[in-house]
């Protein structure tokens, strides 16, 4: 989030691996299961090593929903945050308001652009 | 799940409100916000009173993904279960294997039909 | 809440001691401290034996704010619920919307009358 | 708390946003709901991103009650601390002893001036 | 506590094994260690199977300190309750006020007689 | 444990599925993975639905180590209990004392025969 | 513990206030209650601000029992540690073995001298 | 794990004491119990001071099973991690797949060589 760097906010970002091909192949280094379910299973578990640690260590999570994919993983992470009492902000277009209502319910903010997320983070970390 | 009744399993089922129109209007009895986001927000919170209690009280959750909707709420509930260490079973068609890999990862079973879910519940509750 | 009895809802109510004089004197049976702070302190602790157990055992708490008193205890209980992830409904007049915004934030519903609370409980416990 | 700086205590302070107008408008950067309830709701949630993190990270919370407002938010934060087992000190005038008895009950100290708070922090952090 | 039976309170009591000789020999059925430390160790662990379950399941614990023994076990149980947020009442003579101040601190009541404990339980369970 | 029935103890027993072939095939009803690792994986997860619920609901777990198998699952369950603070009793021959020392460490008792386990349960549930 | 300094161990020590007069007067800066119970109560709560934070932040607690006092506070702290799953070492003379058996039960070591405690800390922090 | 040093990964390793003789004698500095069970008991508890702290502080645990010993302690640690929701990777030969299925179930990866573990850690810590 480049907006934060420009504003010199006391914020550091972490994220899941965003290279989709690398992420899908995360488990392949342990051997490649022939069955698609188990190949995905193995990779999703390896990615979870990273994601769970990042979620538990962060102060606030930003859960982004794009328009191309179903992104059930994003909704899953939101539920994980909600159960832990970890604050999270959702980021999605207005067209998904209805479909995401259960995800937005416990969220502490719904943003429609990365700029809004930066504005919120700026407010909560630097306003006196 | 009628299969359970026929088999006389020591299992009782609970679920979220499944009448979609009623669910969408759950919060309207408190007044109907003009803005769609807040109307959905209010309803999703009222529904959460029921869903959270049911999830925390159940021994195992069945998370079903159909083909029509995005069902981010189902993925959200799965993440909620995962964070609590609550066992859950996913129920979805093979075509969603890849999109649901993060949801299936911590699940204790992936079933493709209600009959399989009944079989699992029968096994875990009655097998000696 | 008489509305529930009439509707035969599967709900049972519990509450703090509502006889104010009895509540204020709850600790006096252990001896009456001369100092007002310690007399109140002793009584509030005895009342807490009841309140904490009820909060932890209930499925949903109803936090009511009247117009006469400051009722910081109600706000305190709401914070207690929020930290535990215990669902709660607030019940107060519209005039307190601004003052109670931090209390209403994590609440799963804001009602303005006991009838609305009954309606919500009816919905979440009996709707299919 | 200037007393701490003078005494060179190993203490750092954090707080909610204390600029009331900014705090009330915290959520407006996400769009300004016409309805007052939802505007307050949105802002209180954005402020909660900051407050919850600060409460969970602090070693001891100071909960101050002034004379002008109802400050249910302060009582709410005290309840939040109590449920987490987080030590907190209340700061209020003697005239509120009775109204705040449930809030003072689990508090580890009741102070009547900022100087007393500084004295307590000095004692608990530096006394050998 | 016979006072409760007479008053028909909705309260049931459980306790550690109070037959001291039996309690000291609780572990002997697993073999009797020659070394006194390990004999006591083994017995205290067997007794803990009972005590921990009772503490975690009770709504309020009564921690009694008599005059004959050091009863560090009672203070230990109080600390265990305090960490769990489990309400407890201490029962001891005024002469031990100073020595028990850290134990009385998080207690929700200090009683000097079993009758007072019964009075408190009567109040918290039956007062309306 | 027949000794308990004879003694009419207020104890009920639950256990994992003990029919080894059925247990190994627990997941096969969801389809049989060709790869042995994933077949075992699937079955162990289905069995975990039962085991986790039983462990979390029991008051005390009995962890038995026989002489034929490696029974890493038993040691795993002991570790699970230890992390939850759930009391457990180990049951194994003296020849495994050294190999099981980390498992016996947090156990509340080590028994060498089912009769000893019954004796302990009799003592902790019925002794006055 | 001077032995640690000499051995250059990667260990830092914290403790409750050990100046007994200062500790007993910890709450007096908030006003001195005439009643001895409430004076002790107020001071024990102020001291708890320090002790609880130190216990929750430490990796291992050393609980020392001397011969002069009843030290129920030490036993209380041990119970607090046990409930949190926080490792602790007891330090006391052999003559108290029987009286302290419930406190020694969940302890991870019983030492009879500060030197032994230093030896244990040296072993667990530096042995490869 | 030398592979990590070569790759300059942002990872630091900790482990239990791996000198078996030293580990078996860990408790002897407190006196050597004649009985083998209690000698092992005392040592396993002293070692637990180190192991529990390391497990709770690490981001991911690597649980290795060799071919020589029964290593119930490794399976115990895996169960401890699983109950805490702490990510762990198992490391063992394919021949133990069946015997370790309950341990591999909640693991986030199963590796067959230290190089694979390094590859996973490299992926989860440095991939963008």
GROMACS .gro file of C-alpha atoms in nm, chain C residues 23-24 35-37 40-41 43-45 47 51-52 65-73 75-84 88 92 96-107 110, chain D residues 23-24 35-37 40-41 43-45 47 51-52 65-73 75-84 88 92 96-107 110:
model
   94
  279UNK     CA    1  -2.866  -0.466   4.585
  280UNK     CA    2  -2.700  -0.172   4.758
  291UNK     CA    3  -1.680   0.428   5.464
  292UNK     CA    4  -1.923   0.464   5.173
  293UNK     CA    5  -1.666   0.357   4.911
  296UNK     CA    6  -2.038   0.000   4.789
  297UNK     CA    7  -1.729  -0.198   4.701
  299UNK     CA    8  -2.187  -0.490   4.782
  300UNK     CA    9  -2.083  -0.463   4.421
  301UNK     CA   10  -1.855  -0.765   4.465
  303UNK     CA   11  -2.362  -0.880   4.334
  307UNK     CA   12  -2.395  -1.128   3.750
  308UNK     CA   13  -2.076  -1.288   3.619
  321UNK     CA   14  -3.031   0.176   2.965
  322UNK     CA   15  -3.308   0.377   3.129
  323UNK     CA   16  -3.337   0.751   3.151
  324UNK     CA   17  -3.300   0.811   3.521
  325UNK     CA   18  -2.954   0.689   3.614
  326UNK     CA   19  -2.608   0.692   3.463
  327UNK     CA   20  -2.607   0.311   3.456
  328UNK     CA   21  -2.239   0.273   3.410
  329UNK     CA   22  -2.289  -0.082   3.533
  331UNK     CA   23  -2.211  -0.026   2.998
  332UNK     CA   24  -1.961  -0.223   3.205
  333UNK     CA   25  -2.156  -0.545   3.147
  334UNK     CA   26  -2.169  -0.471   2.775
  335UNK     CA   27  -1.790  -0.436   2.767
  336UNK     CA   28  -1.759  -0.760   2.958
  337UNK     CA   29  -1.979  -0.934   2.701
  338UNK     CA   30  -1.788  -0.782   2.409
  339UNK     CA   31  -1.454  -0.908   2.539
  340UNK     CA   32  -1.596  -1.259   2.583
  344UNK     CA   33  -2.574  -0.881   2.342
  348UNK     CA   34  -3.236   0.233   2.501
  352UNK     CA   35  -2.884   0.817   2.386
  353UNK     CA   36  -2.761   0.707   2.043
  354UNK     CA   37  -2.458   0.932   2.048
  355UNK     CA   38  -2.357   0.872   2.408
  356UNK     CA   39  -2.389   0.496   2.369
  357UNK     CA   40  -2.217   0.460   2.032
  358UNK     CA   41  -1.921   0.264   2.171
  359UNK     CA   42  -2.160   0.032   2.352
  360UNK     CA   43  -2.382  -0.015   2.047
  361UNK     CA   44  -2.084  -0.082   1.820
  362UNK     CA   45  -2.023  -0.446   1.910
  363UNK     CA   46  -2.388  -0.509   2.004
  366UNK     CA   47  -3.017  -0.204   1.926
  407UNK     CA   48  -1.350   1.101   1.692
  408UNK     CA   49  -1.716   1.156   1.606
  419UNK     CA   50  -2.896   0.835   0.967
  420UNK     CA   51  -2.736   0.946   1.295
  421UNK     CA   52  -2.733   0.596   1.444
  424UNK     CA   53  -2.216   0.700   1.504
  425UNK     CA   54  -2.200   0.327   1.453
  427UNK     CA   55  -1.731   0.601   1.368
  428UNK     CA   56  -1.738   0.401   1.687
  429UNK     CA   57  -1.620   0.095   1.495
  431UNK     CA   58  -1.229   0.413   1.676
  435UNK     CA   59  -0.891   0.124   2.128
  436UNK     CA   60  -0.902  -0.255   2.129
  449UNK     CA   61  -1.464   0.952   3.433
  450UNK     CA   62  -1.515   1.326   3.408
  451UNK     CA   63  -1.813   1.525   3.525
  452UNK     CA   64  -1.952   1.653   3.199
  453UNK     CA   65  -2.055   1.349   2.999
  454UNK     CA   66  -2.213   1.014   3.069
  455UNK     CA   67  -1.900   0.837   2.945
  456UNK     CA   68  -2.056   0.501   2.901
  457UNK     CA   69  -1.763   0.428   2.672
  459UNK     CA   70  -1.741   0.201   3.165
  460UNK     CA   71  -1.755  -0.020   2.857
  461UNK     CA   72  -1.375  -0.025   2.836
  462UNK     CA   73  -1.354  -0.113   3.204
  463UNK     CA   74  -1.583  -0.411   3.149
  464UNK     CA   75  -1.372  -0.513   2.852
  465UNK     CA   76  -1.059  -0.502   3.071
  466UNK     CA   77  -1.228  -0.694   3.353
  467UNK     CA   78  -1.328  -0.979   3.123
  468UNK     CA   79  -0.973  -1.003   2.987
  472UNK     CA   80  -0.715  -0.116   3.539
  476UNK     CA   81  -1.310   0.982   3.918
  480UNK     CA   82  -1.954   0.913   4.159
  481UNK     CA   83  -1.861   0.642   4.408
  482UNK     CA   84  -2.208   0.497   4.422
  483UNK     CA   85  -2.285   0.514   4.051
  484UNK     CA   86  -1.951   0.357   3.962
  485UNK     CA   87  -1.944   0.081   4.222
  486UNK     CA   88  -1.969  -0.201   3.967
  487UNK     CA   89  -1.688  -0.044   3.767
  488UNK     CA   90  -1.469   0.010   4.073
  489UNK     CA   91  -1.529  -0.344   4.200
  490UNK     CA   92  -1.279  -0.526   3.975
  491UNK     CA   93  -1.052  -0.221   3.940
  494UNK     CA   94  -0.953   0.403   4.246
   0.00000   0.00000   0.00000
